[in-house]
Structure formats: structure tokens, C-alpha cells
PDB file of C-alpha atoms and ligand atoms in Angstrom:
ATOM      1  CA  MET A   1      12.346   2.077  78.616  1.00  0.00           C
ATOM      2  CA  LYS A   2      13.999   5.447  79.177  1.00  0.00           C
ATOM      3  CA  ALA A   3      14.992   8.078  76.627  1.00  0.00           C
ATOM      4  CA  TYR A   4      18.724   8.806  76.327  1.00  0.00           C
ATOM      5  CA  ALA A   5      18.441  12.183  78.064  1.00  0.00           C
ATOM      6  CA  ASP A   6      16.827  10.443  81.050  1.00  0.00           C
ATOM      7  CA  LEU A   7      19.542   7.773  81.080  1.00  0.00           C
ATOM      8  CA  GLU A   8      22.206  10.488  81.097  1.00  0.00           C
ATOM      9  CA  ALA A   9      20.510  12.265  83.996  1.00  0.00           C
ATOM     10  CA  LEU A  10      20.307   8.962  85.887  1.00  0.00           C
ATOM     11  CA  ALA A  11      24.020   8.336  85.307  1.00  0.00           C
ATOM     12  CA  ARG A  12      24.900  11.772  86.726  1.00  0.00           C
ATOM     13  CA  LYS A  13      22.705  11.183  89.755  1.00  0.00           C
ATOM     14  CA  GLY A  14      24.107   7.678  90.128  1.00  0.00           C
ATOM     15  CA  ARG A  15      27.672   8.938  90.135  1.00  0.00           C
ATOM     16  CA  TYR A  16      26.862  11.505  92.801  1.00  0.00           C
ATOM     17  CA  LEU A  17      25.098   8.901  94.959  1.00  0.00           C
ATOM     18  CA  VAL A  18      28.135   6.603  94.706  1.00  0.00           C
ATOM     19  CA  LEU A  19      30.405   9.337  96.044  1.00  0.00           C
ATOM     20  CA  LYS A  20      27.914  10.459  98.659  1.00  0.00           C
ATOM     21  CA  THR A  21      27.386   6.924  99.976  1.00  0.00           C
ATOM     22  CA  VAL A  22      31.086   6.108 100.142  1.00  0.00           C
ATOM     23  CA  HIS A  23      31.751   9.471 101.827  1.00  0.00           C
ATOM     24  CA  HIS A  24      29.166   8.754 104.511  1.00  0.00           C
ATOM     25  CA  SER A  25      30.057   5.098 105.067  1.00  0.00           C
ATOM     26  CA  GLY A  26      33.794   5.820 105.138  1.00  0.00           C
ATOM     27  CA  ALA A  27      34.583   2.847 102.899  1.00  0.00           C
ATOM     28  CA  GLY A  28      33.962   1.520  99.412  1.00  0.00           C
ATOM     29  CA  HIS A  29      35.164   1.705  95.858  1.00  0.00           C
ATOM     30  CA  ILE A  30      34.817   4.657  93.470  1.00  0.00           C
ATOM     31  CA  GLY A  31      36.776   4.010  90.244  1.00  0.00           C
ATOM     32  CA  GLY A  32      35.100   0.737  89.211  1.00  0.00           C
ATOM     33  CA  PRO A  33      31.492   1.840  89.847  1.00  0.00           C
ATOM     34  CA  LEU A  34      32.020   5.087  87.919  1.00  0.00           C
ATOM     35  CA  SER A  35      33.562   3.109  85.069  1.00  0.00           C
ATOM     36  CA  ALA A  36      30.526   0.824  84.886  1.00  0.00           C
ATOM     37  CA  MET A  37      27.785   3.405  85.556  1.00  0.00           C
ATOM     38  CA  GLU A  38      26.389   3.700  82.004  1.00  0.00           C
ATOM     39  CA  MET A  39      26.371  -0.084  81.589  1.00  0.00           C
ATOM     40  CA  LEU A  40      24.550  -0.586  84.886  1.00  0.00           C
ATOM     41  CA  ILE A  41      21.991   2.114  84.104  1.00  0.00           C
ATOM     42  CA  ALA A  42      21.445   0.784  80.567  1.00  0.00           C
ATOM     43  CA  LEU A  43      21.007  -2.778  81.836  1.00  0.00           C
ATOM     44  CA  TYR A  44      18.601  -1.971  84.670  1.00  0.00           C
ATOM     45  CA  PHE A  45      16.498   0.571  82.780  1.00  0.00           C
ATOM     46  CA  ASN A  46      16.540  -0.519  79.123  1.00  0.00           C
ATOM     47  CA  VAL A  47      17.879  -4.045  78.751  1.00  0.00           C
ATOM     48  CA  LEU A  48      17.028  -6.449  81.569  1.00  0.00           C
ATOM     49  CA  ASN A  49      13.596  -8.018  81.705  1.00  0.00           C
ATOM     50  CA  ILE A  50      13.053  -7.661  85.473  1.00  0.00           C
ATOM     51  CA  ARG A  51      10.377  -6.848  88.038  1.00  0.00           C
ATOM     52  CA  PRO A  52      11.806  -4.793  90.912  1.00  0.00           C
ATOM     53  CA  GLU A  53       8.544  -5.333  92.829  1.00  0.00           C
ATOM     54  CA  ASP A  54       8.979  -9.116  92.439  1.00  0.00           C
ATOM     55  CA  PRO A  55      12.776  -9.453  92.536  1.00  0.00           C
ATOM     56  CA  LEU A  56      12.815 -13.265  92.562  1.00  0.00           C
ATOM     57  CA  TRP A  57      10.464 -13.655  89.580  1.00  0.00           C
ATOM     58  CA  GLU A  58      11.620 -16.933  88.060  1.00  0.00           C
ATOM     59  CA  ASP A  59      11.737 -15.800  84.434  1.00  0.00           C
ATOM     60  CA  ARG A  60      13.708 -12.597  85.058  1.00  0.00           C
ATOM     61  CA  ASP A  61      16.927 -11.944  83.179  1.00  0.00           C
ATOM     62  CA  ARG A  62      19.897 -12.523  85.453  1.00  0.00           C
ATOM     63  CA  PHE A  63      22.703 -10.044  86.095  1.00  0.00           C
ATOM     64  CA  ILE A  64      25.909 -10.978  87.881  1.00  0.00           C
ATOM     65  CA  LEU A  65      28.340  -8.280  88.924  1.00  0.00           C
ATOM     66  CA  SER A  66      31.433 -10.455  88.868  1.00  0.00           C
ATOM     67  CA  LYS A  67      33.678  -7.473  89.695  1.00  0.00           C
ATOM     68  CA  GLY A  68      31.887  -7.348  93.031  1.00  0.00           C
ATOM     69  CA  HIS A  69      33.971  -4.512  94.453  1.00  0.00           C
ATOM     70  CA  SER A  70      31.787  -2.211  92.304  1.00  0.00           C
ATOM     71  CA  ALA A  71      28.816  -3.141  94.502  1.00  0.00           C
ATOM     72  CA  ILE A  72      27.958   0.425  95.468  1.00  0.00           C
ATOM     73  CA  GLY A  73      27.369   1.248  91.791  1.00  0.00           C
ATOM     74  CA  LEU A  74      24.971  -1.690  91.508  1.00  0.00           C
ATOM     75  CA  TYR A  75      23.101  -0.756  94.718  1.00  0.00           C
ATOM     76  CA  VAL A  76      22.694   2.850  93.608  1.00  0.00           C
ATOM     77  CA  VAL A  77      21.233   1.749  90.273  1.00  0.00           C
ATOM     78  CA  MET A  78      18.969  -0.836  91.931  1.00  0.00           C
ATOM     79  CA  ALA A  79      17.706   1.843  94.319  1.00  0.00           C
ATOM     80  CA  LEU A  80      17.076   4.242  91.424  1.00  0.00           C
ATOM     81  CA  ARG A  81      15.188   1.414  89.660  1.00  0.00           C
ATOM     82  CA  GLY A  82      12.970   0.883  92.702  1.00  0.00           C
ATOM     83  CA  TYR A  83      14.308  -2.280  94.359  1.00  0.00           C
ATOM     84  CA  PHE A  84      14.595  -0.470  97.702  1.00  0.00           C
ATOM     85  CA  PRO A  85      14.381   3.120  98.992  1.00  0.00           C
ATOM     86  CA  LEU A  86      17.282   5.454  98.254  1.00  0.00           C
ATOM     87  CA  GLU A  87      17.548   6.143 102.006  1.00  0.00           C
ATOM     88  CA  GLU A  88      18.716   2.557 102.537  1.00  0.00           C
ATOM     89  CA  LEU A  89      21.983   3.482 100.799  1.00  0.00           C
ATOM     90  CA  ALA A  90      22.943   5.117 104.113  1.00  0.00           C
ATOM     91  CA  THR A  91      23.358   1.598 105.566  1.00  0.00           C
ATOM     92  CA  PHE A  92      25.992   0.636 102.973  1.00  0.00           C
ATOM     93  CA  ASP A  93      28.756  -1.576 104.370  1.00  0.00           C
ATOM     94  CA  LYS A  94      27.306  -1.573 107.913  1.00  0.00           C
ATOM     95  CA  GLY A  95      27.121  -4.801 109.920  1.00  0.00           C
ATOM     96  CA  ASN A  96      23.431  -5.661 109.567  1.00  0.00           C
ATOM     97  CA  SER A  97      22.845  -3.989 106.235  1.00  0.00           C
ATOM     98  CA  ARG A  98      21.431  -5.748 103.175  1.00  0.00           C
ATOM     99  CA  LEU A  99      23.980  -3.680 101.253  1.00  0.00           C
ATOM    100  CA  GLN A 100      27.276  -5.305 102.079  1.00  0.00           C
ATOM    101  CA  GLY A 101      30.580  -3.957 100.737  1.00  0.00           C
ATOM    102  CA  HIS A 102      30.413  -6.783  98.192  1.00  0.00           C
ATOM    103  CA  PRO A 103      27.113  -8.236  96.907  1.00  0.00           C
ATOM    104  CA  ASP A 104      25.524 -10.842  99.215  1.00  0.00           C
ATOM    105  CA  MET A 105      22.581 -12.566  97.521  1.00  0.00           C
ATOM    106  CA  THR A 106      21.428 -14.085 100.808  1.00  0.00           C
ATOM    107  CA  ARG A 107      20.613 -10.608 102.108  1.00  0.00           C
ATOM    108  CA  LEU A 108      19.271  -8.594  99.195  1.00  0.00           C
ATOM    109  CA  PRO A 109      16.612 -10.146  96.937  1.00  0.00           C
ATOM    110  CA  GLY A 110      17.421  -9.119  93.370  1.00  0.00           C
ATOM    111  CA  LEU A 111      21.110  -9.904  93.586  1.00  0.00           C
ATOM    112  CA  ASP A 112      21.637 -12.973  91.441  1.00  0.00           C
ATOM    113  CA  ALA A 113      25.065 -13.900  92.839  1.00  0.00           C
ATOM    114  CA  SER A 114      27.330 -13.180  95.782  1.00  0.00           C
ATOM    115  CA  THR A 115      30.614 -11.880  94.414  1.00  0.00           C
ATOM    116  CA  GLY A 116      33.818 -10.148  95.455  1.00  0.00           C
ATOM    117  CA  SER A 117      36.413 -12.845  95.047  1.00  0.00           C
ATOM    118  CA  LEU A 118      37.388 -11.979  91.479  1.00  0.00           C
ATOM    119  CA  GLY A 119      37.073 -14.591  88.743  1.00  0.00           C
ATOM    120  CA  GLN A 120      34.038 -16.544  89.888  1.00  0.00           C
ATOM    121  CA  GLY A 121      31.079 -14.690  88.391  1.00  0.00           C
ATOM    122  CA  LEU A 122      31.297 -16.052  84.870  1.00  0.00           C
ATOM    123  CA  SER A 123      31.315 -19.639  86.152  1.00  0.00           C
ATOM    124  CA  PHE A 124      28.223 -18.810  88.180  1.00  0.00           C
ATOM    125  CA  GLY A 125      26.674 -17.333  85.034  1.00  0.00           C
ATOM    126  CA  VAL A 126      27.514 -20.469  83.047  1.00  0.00           C
ATOM    127  CA  GLY A 127      25.645 -22.523  85.646  1.00  0.00           C
ATOM    128  CA  ILE A 128      22.589 -20.283  85.461  1.00  0.00           C
ATOM    129  CA  ALA A 129      22.583 -20.146  81.657  1.00  0.00           C
ATOM    130  CA  LEU A 130      23.040 -23.916  81.351  1.00  0.00           C
ATOM    131  CA  GLY A 131      20.231 -24.474  83.861  1.00  0.00           C
ATOM    132  CA  ALA A 132      17.979 -22.154  81.864  1.00  0.00           C
ATOM    133  CA  LYS A 133      18.732 -24.049  78.678  1.00  0.00           C
ATOM    134  CA  LEU A 134      18.025 -27.437  80.277  1.00  0.00           C
ATOM    135  CA  LYS A 135      14.716 -26.157  81.656  1.00  0.00           C
ATOM    136  CA  GLY A 136      13.704 -24.531  78.382  1.00  0.00           C
ATOM    137  CA  LYS A 137      13.700 -21.044  79.922  1.00  0.00           C
ATOM    138  CA  THR A 138      14.242 -18.111  77.594  1.00  0.00           C
ATOM    139  CA  PHE A 139      15.679 -15.520  79.972  1.00  0.00           C
ATOM    140  CA  HIS A 140      19.184 -14.149  79.291  1.00  0.00           C
ATOM    141  CA  THR A 141      22.145 -14.061  81.691  1.00  0.00           C
ATOM    142  CA  PHE A 142      24.530 -11.087  81.675  1.00  0.00           C
ATOM    143  CA  VAL A 143      27.827 -11.068  83.604  1.00  0.00           C
ATOM    144  CA  MET A 144      30.043  -8.026  84.122  1.00  0.00           C
ATOM    145  CA  LEU A 145      33.791  -8.660  84.328  1.00  0.00           C
ATOM    146  CA  GLY A 146      36.778  -6.362  84.945  1.00  0.00           C
ATOM    147  CA  ASP A 147      39.919  -6.331  82.795  1.00  0.00           C
ATOM    148  CA  GLY A 148      42.029  -7.103  85.854  1.00  0.00           C
ATOM    149  CA  GLU A 149      39.621  -9.819  86.851  1.00  0.00           C
ATOM    150  CA  ILE A 150      40.009 -11.815  83.635  1.00  0.00           C
ATOM    151  CA  GLN A 151      43.585 -12.590  84.603  1.00  0.00           C
ATOM    152  CA  GLU A 152      42.022 -15.188  86.920  1.00  0.00           C
ATOM    153  CA  GLY A 153      42.274 -18.625  85.283  1.00  0.00           C
ATOM    154  CA  MET A 154      38.787 -19.683  86.337  1.00  0.00           C
ATOM    155  CA  VAL A 155      37.333 -17.091  83.947  1.00  0.00           C
ATOM    156  CA  TRP A 156      38.777 -19.007  80.994  1.00  0.00           C
ATOM    157  CA  GLU A 157      37.477 -22.343  82.220  1.00  0.00           C
ATOM    158  CA  ALA A 158      34.058 -20.705  82.201  1.00  0.00           C
ATOM    159  CA  VAL A 159      34.648 -19.271  78.712  1.00  0.00           C
ATOM    160  CA  ASN A 160      35.502 -22.760  77.480  1.00  0.00           C
ATOM    161  CA  THR A 161      32.509 -24.358  79.193  1.00  0.00           C
ATOM    162  CA  ALA A 162      30.093 -21.743  77.858  1.00  0.00           C
ATOM    163  CA  ARG A 163      31.115 -22.496  74.275  1.00  0.00           C
ATOM    164  CA  LYS A 164      31.108 -26.243  74.859  1.00  0.00           C
ATOM    165  CA  TYR A 165      27.464 -26.122  75.993  1.00  0.00           C
ATOM    166  CA  ARG A 166      26.604 -23.582  73.294  1.00  0.00           C
ATOM    167  CA  LEU A 167      25.300 -21.000  75.753  1.00  0.00           C
ATOM    168  CA  GLY A 168      24.059 -18.316  73.399  1.00  0.00           C
ATOM    169  CA  ASN A 169      21.899 -17.158  76.317  1.00  0.00           C
ATOM    170  CA  LEU A 170      25.024 -15.916  78.132  1.00  0.00           C
ATOM    171  CA  THR A 171      26.611 -12.511  77.537  1.00  0.00           C
ATOM    172  CA  ALA A 172      29.704 -11.133  79.250  1.00  0.00           C
ATOM    173  CA  LEU A 173      30.288  -7.387  79.470  1.00  0.00           C
ATOM    174  CA  LEU A 174      33.986  -6.659  79.885  1.00  0.00           C
ATOM    175  CA  ASP A 175      34.560  -3.310  81.592  1.00  0.00           C
ATOM    176  CA  TRP A 176      37.845  -2.599  79.863  1.00  0.00           C
ATOM    177  CA  ASN A 177      39.203   0.512  81.571  1.00  0.00           C
ATOM    178  CA  GLY A 178      42.775  -0.831  81.667  1.00  0.00           C
ATOM    179  CA  LEU A 179      43.277   0.446  85.189  1.00  0.00           C
ATOM    180  CA  GLN A 180      43.530  -2.073  87.965  1.00  0.00           C
ATOM    181  CA  GLN A 181      44.086  -1.771  91.705  1.00  0.00           C
ATOM    182  CA  TYR A 182      47.668  -0.520  91.571  1.00  0.00           C
ATOM    183  CA  GLY A 183      48.060   0.866  88.066  1.00  0.00           C
ATOM    184  CA  TRP A 184      47.611   0.294  84.361  1.00  0.00           C
ATOM    185  CA  ARG A 185      47.158  -3.133  82.825  1.00  0.00           C
ATOM    186  CA  GLY A 186      50.513  -4.353  81.579  1.00  0.00           C
ATOM    187  CA  GLN A 187      52.424  -2.093  83.913  1.00  0.00           C
ATOM    188  CA  GLY A 188      52.735  -4.836  86.516  1.00  0.00           C
ATOM    189  CA  ARG A 189      54.164  -4.399  89.981  1.00  0.00           C
ATOM    190  CA  GLY A 190      57.926  -4.381  90.269  1.00  0.00           C
ATOM    191  CA  ASP A 191      60.158  -5.759  87.533  1.00  0.00           C
ATOM    192  CA  ARG A 192      58.337  -9.009  86.692  1.00  0.00           C
ATOM    193  CA  ARG A 193      56.228  -9.110  83.551  1.00  0.00           C
ATOM    194  CA  ASP A 194      53.342 -11.501  83.256  1.00  0.00           C
ATOM    195  CA  PRO A 195      52.271 -13.116  79.949  1.00  0.00           C
ATOM    196  CA  TRP A 196      48.900 -11.487  80.607  1.00  0.00           C
ATOM    197  CA  ASP A 197      50.510  -8.069  80.221  1.00  0.00           C
ATOM    198  CA  ASP A 198      50.800  -8.593  76.461  1.00  0.00           C
ATOM    199  CA  ALA A 199      47.752 -10.775  75.814  1.00  0.00           C
ATOM    200  CA  ASP A 200      44.763  -9.477  73.878  1.00  0.00           C
ATOM    201  CA  PRO A 201      41.600 -10.793  75.543  1.00  0.00           C
ATOM    202  CA  ARG A 202      39.589 -10.202  72.346  1.00  0.00           C
ATOM    203  CA  GLN A 203      41.707 -12.782  70.522  1.00  0.00           C
ATOM    204  CA  ILE A 204      41.417 -15.275  73.356  1.00  0.00           C
ATOM    205  CA  PHE A 205      37.634 -15.001  73.555  1.00  0.00           C
ATOM    206  CA  GLN A 206      37.530 -15.412  69.785  1.00  0.00           C
ATOM    207  CA  ALA A 207      39.797 -18.440  69.906  1.00  0.00           C
ATOM    208  CA  PHE A 208      37.364 -20.042  72.356  1.00  0.00           C
ATOM    209  CA  GLY A 209      34.576 -19.513  69.823  1.00  0.00           C
ATOM    210  CA  TRP A 210      32.839 -16.529  71.398  1.00  0.00           C
ATOM    211  CA  ARG A 211      31.319 -13.670  69.418  1.00  0.00           C
ATOM    212  CA  VAL A 212      33.289 -10.503  70.191  1.00  0.00           C
ATOM    213  CA  ARG A 213      31.635  -7.097  69.976  1.00  0.00           C
ATOM    214  CA  GLU A 214      33.493  -3.854  70.798  1.00  0.00           C
ATOM    215  CA  ILE A 215      31.755  -0.717  72.012  1.00  0.00           C
ATOM    216  CA  ASP A 216      32.250   2.564  73.826  1.00  0.00           C
ATOM    217  CA  GLY A 217      31.135   1.531  77.320  1.00  0.00           C
ATOM    218  CA  HIS A 218      29.872   5.031  78.124  1.00  0.00           C
ATOM    219  CA  ALA A 219      27.612   5.315  75.041  1.00  0.00           C
ATOM    220  CA  PHE A 220      24.094   4.233  75.950  1.00  0.00           C
ATOM    221  CA  ASP A 221      23.050   3.552  72.354  1.00  0.00           C
ATOM    222  CA  GLN A 222      26.011   1.227  71.787  1.00  0.00           C
ATOM    223  CA  ILE A 223      25.528  -0.640  75.083  1.00  0.00           C
ATOM    224  CA  ILE A 224      21.825  -1.189  74.452  1.00  0.00           C
ATOM    225  CA  ALA A 225      22.343  -2.216  70.806  1.00  0.00           C
ATOM    226  CA  ALA A 226      25.081  -4.712  71.699  1.00  0.00           C
ATOM    227  CA  CYS A 227      23.007  -6.309  74.479  1.00  0.00           C
ATOM    228  CA  THR A 228      19.920  -6.446  72.275  1.00  0.00           C
ATOM    229  CA  GLU A 229      21.858  -8.101  69.447  1.00  0.00           C
ATOM    230  CA  ALA A 230      23.405 -10.626  71.830  1.00  0.00           C
ATOM    231  CA  ARG A 231      19.986 -11.580  73.155  1.00  0.00           C
ATOM    232  CA  ALA A 232      18.496 -11.804  69.661  1.00  0.00           C
ATOM    233  CA  ALA A 233      21.264 -14.203  68.571  1.00  0.00           C
ATOM    234  CA  ALA A 234      20.844 -16.522  71.578  1.00  0.00           C
ATOM    235  CA  ALA A 235      19.428 -19.406  69.537  1.00  0.00           C
ATOM    236  CA  GLU A 236      22.652 -19.611  67.502  1.00  0.00           C
ATOM    237  CA  GLY A 237      24.360 -21.075  70.574  1.00  0.00           C
ATOM    238  CA  VAL A 238      27.340 -18.712  70.515  1.00  0.00           C
ATOM    239  CA  PRO A 239      28.059 -16.774  73.719  1.00  0.00           C
ATOM    240  CA  THR A 240      28.870 -13.081  73.281  1.00  0.00           C
ATOM    241  CA  VAL A 241      31.451 -10.891  74.966  1.00  0.00           C
ATOM    242  CA  ILE A 242      30.886  -7.150  74.758  1.00  0.00           C
ATOM    243  CA  VAL A 243      34.276  -5.517  75.146  1.00  0.00           C
ATOM    244  CA  ALA A 244      33.363  -2.105  76.516  1.00  0.00           C
ATOM    245  CA  HIS A 245      36.052   0.560  76.350  1.00  0.00           C
ATOM    246  CA  THR A 246      35.687   2.671  79.471  1.00  0.00           C
ATOM    247  CA  ILE A 247      37.513   5.144  81.678  1.00  0.00           C
ATOM    248  CA  LYS A 248      38.010   4.211  85.305  1.00  0.00           C
ATOM    249  CA  GLY A 249      36.605   6.940  87.563  1.00  0.00           C
ATOM    250  CA  LYS A 250      34.682   8.357  84.572  1.00  0.00           C
ATOM    251  CA  GLY A 251      32.670  11.536  85.040  1.00  0.00           C
ATOM    252  CA  LEU A 252      34.705  13.589  87.502  1.00  0.00           C
ATOM    253  CA  SER A 253      37.820  15.610  86.760  1.00  0.00           C
ATOM    254  CA  PHE A 254      39.616  14.423  89.863  1.00  0.00           C
ATOM    255  CA  THR A 255      38.851  10.686  89.611  1.00  0.00           C
ATOM    256  CA  GLU A 256      39.126   9.932  85.867  1.00  0.00           C
ATOM    257  CA  GLY A 257      42.009   7.625  85.035  1.00  0.00           C
ATOM    258  CA  LYS A 258      43.471   7.768  88.554  1.00  0.00           C
ATOM    259  CA  HIS A 259      44.171   4.412  90.146  1.00  0.00           C
ATOM    260  CA  ALA A 260      44.368   6.055  93.582  1.00  0.00           C
ATOM    261  CA  TRP A 261      40.572   6.364  93.335  1.00  0.00           C
ATOM    262  CA  HIS A 262      40.144   2.588  93.071  1.00  0.00           C
ATOM    263  CA  SER A 263      38.994   2.585  96.691  1.00  0.00           C
ATOM    264  CA  LYS A 264      39.383   6.046  98.154  1.00  0.00           C
ATOM    265  CA  VAL A 265      36.857   7.838 100.360  1.00  0.00           C
ATOM    266  CA  PRO A 266      35.928  11.320  99.091  1.00  0.00           C
ATOM    267  CA  THR A 267      36.259  14.212 101.506  1.00  0.00           C
ATOM    268  CA  ARG A 268      33.396  16.643 102.056  1.00  0.00           C
ATOM    269  CA  GLU A 269      35.118  19.101  99.720  1.00  0.00           C
ATOM    270  CA  GLU A 270      35.510  16.467  96.993  1.00  0.00           C
ATOM    271  CA  LEU A 271      31.861  15.516  97.351  1.00  0.00           C
ATOM    272  CA  GLU A 272      30.869  19.148  96.970  1.00  0.00           C
ATOM    273  CA  GLN A 273      33.058  19.450  93.872  1.00  0.00           C
ATOM    274  CA  ALA A 274      31.425  16.317  92.454  1.00  0.00           C
ATOM    275  CA  ARG A 275      27.996  17.834  93.052  1.00  0.00           C
ATOM    276  CA  LYS A 276      28.979  20.935  91.091  1.00  0.00           C
ATOM    277  CA  GLU A 277      30.608  19.019  88.222  1.00  0.00           C
ATOM    278  CA  LEU A 278      27.625  16.679  87.894  1.00  0.00           C
ATOM    279  CA  GLY A 279      25.083  19.490  88.181  1.00  0.00           C
ATOM    280  CA  ILE A 280      23.245  17.940  91.135  1.00  0.00           C
ATOM    281  CA  GLU A 281      20.806  20.169  92.999  1.00  0.00           C
ATOM    282  CA  GLY A 282      17.990  19.791  95.473  1.00  0.00           C
ATOM    283  CA  GLU A 283      17.355  16.892  97.790  1.00  0.00           C
ATOM    284  CA  GLU A 284      20.178  14.732  96.448  1.00  0.00           C
ATOM    285  CA  ALA A 285      22.732  17.418  97.276  1.00  0.00           C
ATOM    286  CA  LEU A 286      24.907  17.304 100.357  1.00  0.00           C
ATOM    287  CA  ALA A 287      22.858  17.951 103.492  1.00  0.00           C
TER     288      ALA A 287
HETATM  289  C1  TPP B 301      40.638 -13.221  93.865  1.00  0.00           C
HETATM  290  C2  TPP B 301      40.807 -11.766  94.211  1.00  0.00           C
HETATM  291  N1  TPP B 301      42.045 -11.222  94.198  1.00  0.00           N
HETATM  292  C3  TPP B 301      42.233  -9.921  94.521  1.00  0.00           C
HETATM  293  C4  TPP B 301      41.166  -9.138  94.876  1.00  0.00           C
HETATM  294  C5  TPP B 301      41.385  -7.677  95.266  1.00  0.00           C
HETATM  295  N2  TPP B 301      40.930  -6.769  94.223  1.00  0.00           N
HETATM  296  C6  TPP B 301      39.730  -6.150  94.297  1.00  0.00           C
HETATM  297  S1  TPP B 301      39.425  -5.179  92.982  1.00  0.00           S
HETATM  298  C7  TPP B 301      40.917  -5.549  92.272  1.00  0.00           C
HETATM  299  C8  TPP B 301      41.307  -4.963  90.941  1.00  0.00           C
HETATM  300  C9  TPP B 301      40.290  -5.288  89.902  1.00  0.00           C
HETATM  301  O1  TPP B 301      40.582  -4.664  88.680  1.00  0.00           O
HETATM  302  P1  TPP B 301      39.555  -4.734  87.518  1.00  0.00           P
HETATM  303  O2  TPP B 301      39.024  -6.125  87.365  1.00  0.00           O
HETATM  304  O3  TPP B 301      40.190  -4.161  86.311  1.00  0.00           O
HETATM  305  O4  TPP B 301      38.333  -3.859  88.048  1.00  0.00           O
HETATM  306  P2  TPP B 301      38.042  -2.286  87.895  1.00  0.00           P
HETATM  307  O5  TPP B 301      39.270  -1.651  87.340  1.00  0.00           O
HETATM  308  O6  TPP B 301      36.908  -2.157  86.976  1.00  0.00           O
HETATM  309  O7  TPP B 301      37.730  -1.787  89.266  1.00  0.00           O
HETATM  310  C10 TPP B 301      41.634  -6.436  93.069  1.00  0.00           C
HETATM  311  C11 TPP B 301      42.967  -6.970  92.725  1.00  0.00           C
HETATM  312  C12 TPP B 301      39.881  -9.740  94.891  1.00  0.00           C
HETATM  313  N3  TPP B 301      38.774  -9.046  95.207  1.00  0.00           N
HETATM  314  N4  TPP B 301      39.729 -11.047  94.551  1.00  0.00           N
END
């Protein structure tokens, strides 16, 4: 368990490592990983019951990054947590790397699902949580979704199934930054509006019988409290969704709230600016 000041320092370092890795690999996503950074740090350092030295430990909590395009954020946090050396981040998105552009569980032990095609992670999580229940296992399954992602119909089939099987051991974290690949939620592309543009996901989750909890997705205390409560209520058989209000590209003046940074590669100058804004010095700084 880390103190809040340590978690904040880890989040700053994590953000810098995301930019540095994407700069060096020449590809990757920035906005989504920065949006989810506090949630990933909180999960891996203060919430999940895991053993980085034994990544396939059967009774570990499971975490599924359903919005798999944020993979670099997950790898950075896993490296900081000790799953593999930080130097391995330099292989990100290369042909033979364990760190593919989207998570590949067949390559990196510790990844609980291969993701990237949006919409599938919650169904995967339902399968794991149902399996745990049938086997009498007490570990908890957490799934992170994006607000754009939940426009995929398969997500709602999973929401329905989770309630049907009373999977209180399943918690979804919804990274609600409102910014998708091409712009704001509800803005759409062109002149066609979609019913999703006006829908309130909180009401839909509620209608399916889920417990809905709203938090500031950048506040460590709120993230940890919401996850802890969800786990403690598992026996009630009600799945929980934590709707986390976040800012896409959070943490840097030039990326916050800018959809252009969904998947943009930072220049050397931008990386240097990030280093200054985040207060990074020493060996993590640009070589
Ligand atoms: C099925 C599918 N359709 C489209 C994409 C391309 N895509 C990758 S990320 C993204 C936007 C996701 O937005 P959101 O879920 O809000 O994630 P975040 O804003 O947190 O990055 C899209 C459309 C995909 N990966 N999978």
C-alpha cells in the first residue's frame, strides 16, 4: 500500500514514461492512458491483490483493460509495479515485443485478457467472474471501459448477463472523459445523430440492476474507496459500475481535453515540455 504522495509521484512518472515510450516507438496512444493513469496506479498499487513475481497466481484479482488502446498506460504501471524492467518499455509496439500496441495475454504474463477491439472486455470479465463464483474463488474482477467503447452493443449484453448471474465479484470502471477518437461524445461525425448521443449510461446501468457509484477519476482516495466498497459488497450479488469523471490527456497543458492527442506521437520538444511540467528529473529524463 502506498501513501497518497507516493501515488501522485508515481502518476507523474507514469505520465512521463507514456510520452517518452510513444515518442521513441513512433506510435501509440496518449489521451486515453493519461485519462486512466490515476485509476491504473491506484489499482496496481493499492487495490488489486496481485503478485508481480508470480503473475499467474491463481487467486489473484483480475484486471481487464477493455479499452485496449490505452495499453501503454497499463505497461508503464505494470513496469513500475515490478512485472518487468522499465527498460523493456523501449520495445513497445515492436514486432517481437511482449508489449504489443494492444494487450496480448499470450505474450505477457500478468495480462488477464487480450483487448483492442472495443466492447469485448466486459464479456470476458463476466466469464472470469462467473467462473470464480462457480469454483468458490473469492478474487475480484475489475474491467476498465471507455465512454466511447460502451456504445458497442456487446457491452450491454455483458451488463445484462452479469446481473442475471448476480456477479457481485465484478466491477466495471468507466473512464468517462467524454472525448472519443474524433471529438466529444454526442458531437457525432457529420450531420447524423445517434440515440447514444443523448443516452445517460448511469441510468442504463441502473436499469439493468447494477450499483452505480460516481467519482472523480483522478482522485486517488475516491478511486480506492469505491473499489474497496465494491469488493466488500461482493456477496450481495450486485455488480458495481464506478463512473469515473476524467479528463482525456490529463496532466499536461498541451494534451488535456484535445482529441488530436488520442493517438499522436510527441515530438522531442513536447517530451521536454512534459518533463518540465511533470517535474521529472534524473535518470527518467530525456537522454
Ligand atoms: C470495435 C472497434 N471499433 C473502433 C476501434 C477504433 N478505436 C480505438 S480507440 C477509439 C475511441 C475510444 O474512445 P473511448 O472508449 O472513449 O476511449 P478513450 O477516450 O478513453 O481513449 C476507437 C473508435 C476499435 N479499437 N475497436
